[in-house]
């Protein structure tokens, strides 16, 4: 082969790679547009809940099954007091709060003991799902429904499993310790369990960014938008993820993820599948996929629901350093889950989960990030080599920017028409501005972080990077 032939072959290879990247980006955006349209239809045709907390209590006070709220905590001394106060103040007929101190290196346990008048108690587990040793258990003298479990460090999955083992209620709610559930959140989450014959096995809700909000005494006092752009960009991401993706997937019975920040489950089903896995950094995704798999293989009728009106506020990474570790971990966890359950992909045995849900994860987490990054590099190279029409390059960047902005603004419209958790027109404009600006730098940075997660997956790394916290007291 001559040098000219080699050069021509290389140029053609670049062209085909560029076209493949363009095809992947178009496919991802097409799926996202479809989800946005389905979500818009769901919101337009559904019966708005509209019930106040007092109405919910009057209607379901005698029907609500007892629930245990499990909050794994690691180095949460800055936010743990506010979070536990909020959990204790939740409006629910009978709920227990189990905080699991996962071997924190700071004073998380001491803060809990002092602020909630804890004393050591002898508690027994119904099921021992954790791998690490339980050091001690503490019961509050002021709040009999508050239990603190102190254990050796084993990461979030192990801590959640420890809490599940101490729970004695039919329902469990697993949340992040740095999260604030709106006061009616438990009742709204428990409602689907009251209206079926045991089909509903899990319920998820909307996660919103608490950075910039005023939170005092464990309650959300004022909704706001952080001055920094990193939290603002995450508001946009969360709106897309929860008000478009999750609503659409729940409607089509292909919901693959209930966020680790808030999720309610039937305790017996979680124990039946073995609880959260300890050998993945994406335990929330893996658990839901495993529940799907288990129920399908057992040929059992079941449902996993998403209720957008359940709102849980969580502290998001305040800077790129914190975001880097979080997004790399999410990406690595998704790949670990797909590797473990790869036999489900395009497998009709698993119904729409195998034929739609799992392939969607493959597109989003396996093919998508490398293809988009490659596109940013290969498309300009193909133009310089003269093998790609510049109009095709313009189309590529138009799809990534214009579609991305349109999807974000569409999700913002859904938020304003449905949840209305944005306090002012000024805040709406700030979020809208972030929806445009995220496409110029932030989106590309996120892709790099996801590639870092792919590298960690390929290297079989198991290190879990905790996200630095600034605490709710400073989120004003």
XYZ file of C-alpha atoms in Angstrom:
476
model
C 0.000 0.000 0.000
C 1.401 3.373 -1.035
C 1.619 6.404 1.213
C -1.214 8.051 -0.728
C -3.388 4.988 -0.233
C -2.566 4.910 3.467
C -3.435 8.589 3.730
C -6.723 8.083 1.905
C -7.576 5.116 4.125
C -6.836 7.130 7.250
C -8.921 10.070 6.043
C -11.854 7.787 5.275
C -11.518 6.169 8.689
C -11.695 9.599 10.318
C -14.801 10.401 8.255
C -16.592 7.212 9.276
C -15.670 7.688 12.936
C -17.028 11.230 12.754
C -20.278 9.990 11.190
C -20.595 7.258 13.830
C -20.135 9.819 16.611
C -22.744 12.032 14.983
C -25.150 9.090 14.827
C -24.695 8.309 18.521
C -25.258 11.954 19.511
C -28.415 12.093 17.380
C -29.674 8.836 18.925
C -29.090 10.077 22.485
C -30.857 13.361 21.769
C -33.728 11.570 20.046
C -34.266 9.435 23.142
C -34.149 12.544 25.352
C -36.633 14.406 23.155
C -38.947 11.409 23.246
C -38.731 11.305 27.033
C -39.474 15.018 27.299
C -42.563 14.637 25.087
C -43.813 11.628 27.063
C -43.253 13.493 30.346
C -45.115 16.540 29.007
C -48.033 14.282 28.030
C -48.042 12.619 31.442
C -48.108 15.960 33.242
C -50.785 17.334 30.905
C -53.136 14.386 31.384
C -52.573 13.388 34.990
C -54.727 14.411 37.907
C -52.770 16.972 39.877
C -52.257 15.848 43.501
C -52.927 19.261 44.978
C -53.554 17.863 48.451
C -52.072 19.687 51.387
C -50.222 17.908 54.155
C -53.277 18.077 56.405
C -55.464 16.537 53.685
C -52.941 13.755 53.142
C -52.839 13.087 56.873
C -56.640 13.039 57.144
C -56.967 10.668 54.190
C -54.101 8.266 54.919
C -53.381 8.628 58.618
C -55.067 5.308 59.423
C -53.841 3.506 56.300
C -50.163 4.389 56.196
C -47.867 1.461 56.880
C -45.054 2.137 59.381
C -41.798 3.127 57.715
C -38.163 3.246 58.806
C -36.092 6.072 57.346
C -32.483 4.935 56.995
C -29.794 7.579 56.633
C -26.211 6.357 56.083
C -23.776 9.010 57.285
C -20.053 9.391 56.679
C -18.263 12.562 57.796
C -21.532 14.500 57.942
C -20.926 16.551 61.104
C -21.708 19.796 59.222
C -25.215 18.772 58.162
C -26.241 15.801 60.288
C -28.106 17.770 62.971
C -30.221 19.649 60.436
C -30.906 16.454 58.504
C -31.997 14.417 61.527
C -34.237 17.223 62.788
C -35.902 17.283 59.389
C -36.388 13.508 59.435
C -37.919 13.589 62.900
C -40.271 16.381 61.824
C -41.670 14.493 58.820
C -45.450 14.295 58.861
C -46.202 10.599 59.088
C -48.313 8.521 61.503
C -45.523 6.122 62.500
C -41.987 6.492 61.276
C -38.648 5.518 62.749
C -35.330 7.195 61.968
C -32.206 5.024 61.792
C -28.956 6.940 61.294
C -25.993 4.703 60.468
C -22.631 6.260 61.273
C -20.394 4.485 58.774
C -17.094 4.812 60.637
C -16.913 8.580 60.208
C -13.513 10.151 60.759
C -15.022 13.412 61.964
C -17.332 13.989 64.952
C -20.573 12.825 63.330
C -21.347 10.392 66.158
C -20.470 12.909 68.875
C -22.698 15.558 67.303
C -25.604 13.110 67.249
C -25.062 11.959 70.826
C -24.875 15.524 72.182
C -27.647 17.134 70.143
C -30.206 14.351 70.496
C -29.496 13.178 74.042
C -28.470 9.670 72.990
C -27.657 6.793 75.288
C -26.294 3.368 74.449
C -28.873 0.659 73.941
C -28.952 -3.023 73.115
C -30.682 -3.422 69.767
C -30.921 -6.609 67.730
C -30.947 -6.976 63.982
C -33.702 -8.852 62.220
C -31.390 -9.461 59.252
C -27.616 -8.977 59.135
C -26.895 -7.803 55.586
C -23.771 -5.732 56.292
C -20.210 -7.037 56.034
C -18.621 -4.909 58.738
C -18.884 -4.952 62.512
C -21.541 -3.050 64.452
C -19.748 -1.175 67.237
C -22.713 0.125 69.202
C -26.297 1.313 69.007
C -27.709 4.463 70.553
C -31.315 5.405 71.357
C -32.438 8.991 71.950
C -33.988 9.731 75.331
C -35.937 12.630 73.828
C -36.978 10.937 70.586
C -37.777 7.233 71.113
C -38.120 6.726 67.358
C -34.493 7.791 66.736
C -31.843 5.066 66.606
C -28.169 5.612 65.792
C -26.047 2.683 64.658
C -22.271 3.088 64.887
C -20.287 0.687 62.714
C -16.973 0.189 61.007
C -16.575 1.916 57.667
C -17.908 -0.103 54.753
C -19.253 2.590 52.398
C -22.836 3.602 51.794
C -24.190 0.239 50.617
C -22.918 -1.504 53.733
C -24.295 1.260 55.966
C -27.710 1.087 54.296
C -27.729 -2.687 54.721
C -26.928 -2.310 58.412
C -29.865 0.060 58.826
C -32.183 -2.266 56.904
C -31.185 -5.044 59.300
C -32.369 -2.982 62.286
C -35.627 -1.900 60.622
C -38.752 -3.703 61.747
C -41.311 -1.932 59.561
C -42.848 -3.150 56.266
C -41.525 -0.100 54.401
C -38.043 1.375 54.426
C -36.927 4.710 53.047
C -33.225 5.073 52.265
C -31.925 8.633 51.952
C -28.643 10.516 51.962
C -27.805 12.026 55.334
C -27.294 15.424 53.685
C -30.834 15.490 52.283
C -33.967 17.305 53.395
C -37.309 15.694 52.508
C -40.271 18.034 52.268
C -42.585 17.429 55.213
C -45.224 15.524 53.225
C -42.648 13.454 51.315
C -43.114 10.223 53.261
C -46.891 10.297 52.938
C -46.680 10.943 49.199
C -44.145 8.133 48.797
C -46.199 5.694 50.862
C -49.450 6.464 49.011
C -48.812 4.058 46.064
C -48.176 1.208 48.527
C -51.629 1.787 50.051
C -53.552 1.529 46.791
C -52.336 -1.752 45.367
C -52.297 -5.410 46.320
C -48.570 -5.645 46.934
C -47.415 -4.953 43.361
C -45.530 -1.750 44.177
C -42.066 -2.624 45.436
C -40.304 0.739 45.178
C -41.080 4.445 44.795
C -38.740 7.295 43.895
C -39.124 11.067 44.008
C -37.679 14.274 42.622
C -34.266 15.402 43.865
C -33.573 19.146 43.898
C -30.370 21.059 44.629
C -30.358 22.683 48.082
C -27.323 24.898 47.445
C -28.494 28.500 47.680
C -31.548 27.618 49.778
C -32.016 28.698 53.377
C -32.312 25.709 55.692
C -32.749 26.205 59.442
C -33.669 23.784 62.204
C -33.913 20.929 59.730
C -36.486 22.632 57.518
C -36.388 24.371 54.155
C -37.174 28.007 54.938
C -36.473 29.691 51.613
C -35.827 28.358 48.128
C -32.987 30.015 46.275
C -30.398 29.579 43.557
C -26.708 29.503 44.417
C -24.513 32.326 43.139
C -21.936 29.837 41.854
C -22.455 28.298 38.435
C -21.502 24.705 39.288
C -24.586 24.229 41.530
C -26.734 26.111 38.990
C -25.696 23.770 36.205
C -26.636 20.829 38.403
C -30.129 22.279 38.919
C -30.573 22.085 35.144
C -29.253 18.518 35.052
C -31.543 17.408 37.849
C -34.602 18.939 36.155
C -33.828 17.008 32.977
C -33.145 13.785 34.839
C -36.181 13.791 37.112
C -38.931 15.712 35.324
C -38.237 14.272 31.872
C -36.251 11.037 32.103
C -37.702 9.508 35.270
C -41.299 10.551 34.592
C -41.171 9.103 31.061
C -39.447 5.877 32.098
C -41.861 5.326 34.975
C -44.788 5.826 32.598
C -43.407 3.185 30.217
C -42.484 0.841 33.103
C -38.765 1.071 32.318
C -37.581 3.003 35.373
C -34.049 1.738 36.021
C -32.885 4.053 38.801
C -34.237 5.340 42.087
C -31.827 7.927 43.415
C -29.834 7.026 46.492
C -30.802 10.423 47.911
C -34.399 9.250 48.385
C -36.184 5.973 47.734
C -38.897 3.951 49.471
C -38.953 0.141 49.227
C -40.796 -2.876 50.544
C -38.401 -4.161 53.143
C -39.087 -7.840 52.459
C -38.243 -7.464 48.750
C -34.949 -5.701 49.487
C -33.974 -8.438 51.949
C -35.129 -11.088 49.463
C -32.652 -9.832 46.838
C -29.859 -9.500 49.415
C -29.852 -5.762 50.012
C -27.388 -3.399 48.405
C -24.248 -4.873 46.857
C -20.973 -3.989 48.538
C -18.756 -4.407 45.484
C -20.035 -1.507 43.388
C -19.900 2.272 43.662
C -23.335 2.512 41.993
C -25.372 0.652 44.567
C -28.658 2.520 43.954
C -28.778 1.705 40.227
C -27.629 -1.872 40.782
C -30.295 -2.550 43.402
C -33.149 -1.426 41.158
C -31.812 -3.407 38.179
C -31.459 -6.470 40.421
C -35.028 -6.064 41.684
C -36.231 -5.940 38.067
C -34.230 -9.047 37.266
C -35.406 -10.953 40.322
C -39.078 -10.138 39.813
C -38.943 -10.971 36.093
C -37.173 -14.274 36.688
C -39.708 -15.137 39.385
C -42.517 -14.157 36.972
C -44.032 -11.944 39.655
C -46.305 -9.012 38.963
C -44.655 -5.846 40.275
C -44.325 -2.108 39.741
C -41.645 0.499 40.419
C -43.117 4.000 40.628
C -41.843 7.550 40.380
C -43.819 10.373 42.032
C -42.514 13.780 40.916
C -44.431 15.561 43.694
C -42.143 13.974 46.293
C -39.348 16.515 46.616
C -36.075 15.865 48.407
C -33.467 18.622 48.658
C -29.823 17.613 48.693
C -26.499 19.412 48.867
C -24.827 19.139 45.487
C -21.064 19.453 44.897
C -20.207 23.140 45.209
C -17.180 23.072 42.907
C -15.586 21.101 40.093
C -13.367 19.144 42.481
C -16.397 17.643 44.200
C -18.247 17.170 40.923
C -15.334 15.265 39.406
C -15.420 12.508 42.008
C -19.217 12.255 41.998
C -19.626 11.968 38.222
C -16.731 9.552 37.824
C -18.301 7.382 40.519
C -21.731 7.492 38.861
C -20.198 6.461 35.545
C -18.161 3.651 37.075
C -21.192 2.380 38.976
C -23.316 2.301 35.811
C -20.682 0.256 33.981
C -20.333 -2.149 36.905
C -24.088 -2.677 36.898
C -24.197 -3.251 33.143
C -21.324 -5.710 33.321
C -23.011 -7.665 36.094
C -26.377 -7.779 34.325
C -25.251 -7.816 30.685
C -27.295 -10.937 29.969
C -30.430 -8.805 30.351
C -29.567 -6.518 27.418
C -31.872 -7.204 24.441
C -33.103 -10.327 26.232
C -36.872 -10.755 25.688
C -37.059 -12.830 28.863
C -36.919 -9.541 30.772
C -39.634 -7.858 28.721
C -39.386 -4.120 28.222
C -36.601 -3.950 30.821
C -34.402 -6.131 28.617
C -35.520 -4.657 25.312
C -35.772 -0.939 26.234
C -34.471 -0.137 29.706
C -31.107 -1.894 29.567
C -30.277 -0.833 25.971
C -31.007 2.743 27.004
C -28.412 2.408 29.773
C -25.931 1.054 27.228
C -26.534 4.044 24.929
C -26.250 6.549 27.753
C -23.383 5.077 29.762
C -21.317 2.875 27.451
C -21.539 4.318 23.961
C -22.573 7.907 24.567
C -19.762 9.599 26.531
C -16.795 8.262 24.498
C -18.627 8.958 21.228
C -19.416 12.562 22.139
C -15.866 13.248 23.280
C -14.479 11.612 20.136
C -16.848 13.739 18.068
C -15.401 16.960 19.465
C -11.964 15.787 18.310
C -12.691 13.856 15.120
C -15.246 16.147 13.455
C -12.812 19.116 13.187
C -10.091 16.707 11.990
C -12.405 15.354 9.277
C -13.090 18.900 8.063
C -9.393 19.753 7.904
C -8.785 16.552 5.929
C -11.524 17.547 3.516
C -13.561 14.369 3.978
C -16.485 15.945 5.850
C -18.751 18.760 4.782
C -18.476 21.724 7.170
C -22.289 21.769 7.262
C -22.161 18.320 8.862
C -19.866 19.708 11.549
C -22.267 22.584 12.115
C -25.084 20.043 12.435
C -23.062 18.047 14.985
C -22.442 20.999 17.244
C -25.986 22.235 16.655
C -27.412 18.943 17.859
C -25.270 18.965 20.995
C -25.889 22.621 21.869
C -29.368 23.425 20.558
C -30.945 20.136 21.551
C -29.253 20.256 24.933
C -30.527 23.768 25.586
C -34.013 22.932 24.308
C -34.274 19.867 26.522
C -33.165 21.867 29.551
C -35.596 24.707 28.908
C -38.388 22.207 28.279
C -37.671 20.584 31.644
C -37.714 24.024 33.269
C -41.155 24.649 31.767
C -42.367 21.366 33.275
C -40.967 22.377 36.653
C -42.683 25.757 36.590
C -46.010 24.313 35.463
C -46.003 21.350 37.853
C -43.782 21.538 40.939
C -43.180 25.304 41.105
C -40.197 25.027 43.406
C -38.442 28.037 41.838
C -39.054 31.031 44.060
C -38.895 34.001 41.696
C -38.751 35.120 38.087
C -35.161 36.144 38.707
C -34.248 32.607 39.757
C -36.013 31.224 36.691
C -33.882 33.481 34.505
C -30.723 32.369 36.304
C -31.569 28.714 35.726
C -32.474 29.444 32.107
C -29.125 31.169 31.647
C -27.394 28.120 33.110
C -29.318 25.917 30.647
C -27.630 27.788 27.808
C -24.168 28.224 29.289
C -23.758 24.608 30.458
C -23.160 23.589 26.829
C -19.989 25.652 26.648
C -17.469 24.045 28.966
C -19.486 22.422 31.744
C -20.941 19.691 29.553
C -17.520 18.876 28.095
C -15.947 18.849 31.565
C -18.603 16.389 32.692
C -17.749 14.125 29.779
C -14.109 14.140 30.846
C -15.146 13.178 34.370
C -17.230 10.329 32.951
C -14.236 9.121 30.946
C -12.359 9.105 34.231
C -15.071 6.825 35.597
C -14.685 4.538 32.583
C -10.965 4.346 33.279
C -11.625 3.486 36.930
C -14.017 0.750 35.812
C -11.499 -0.739 33.389
C -8.789 -0.658 36.065
C -11.182 -2.289 38.575
C -10.586 0.464 41.096
C -12.657 0.266 44.257
C -11.738 3.546 45.944
C -14.790 5.654 46.769
C -14.280 9.428 46.832
C -16.554 11.273 49.254
C -17.935 14.566 47.962
C -16.704 17.558 50.043
C -19.523 19.338 51.902
C -19.904 22.965 52.935
C -22.997 22.355 55.068
C -26.532 23.700 54.928
C -25.736 26.568 57.245
C -23.625 28.161 54.511
C -26.026 27.458 51.663
C -27.630 30.884 51.666
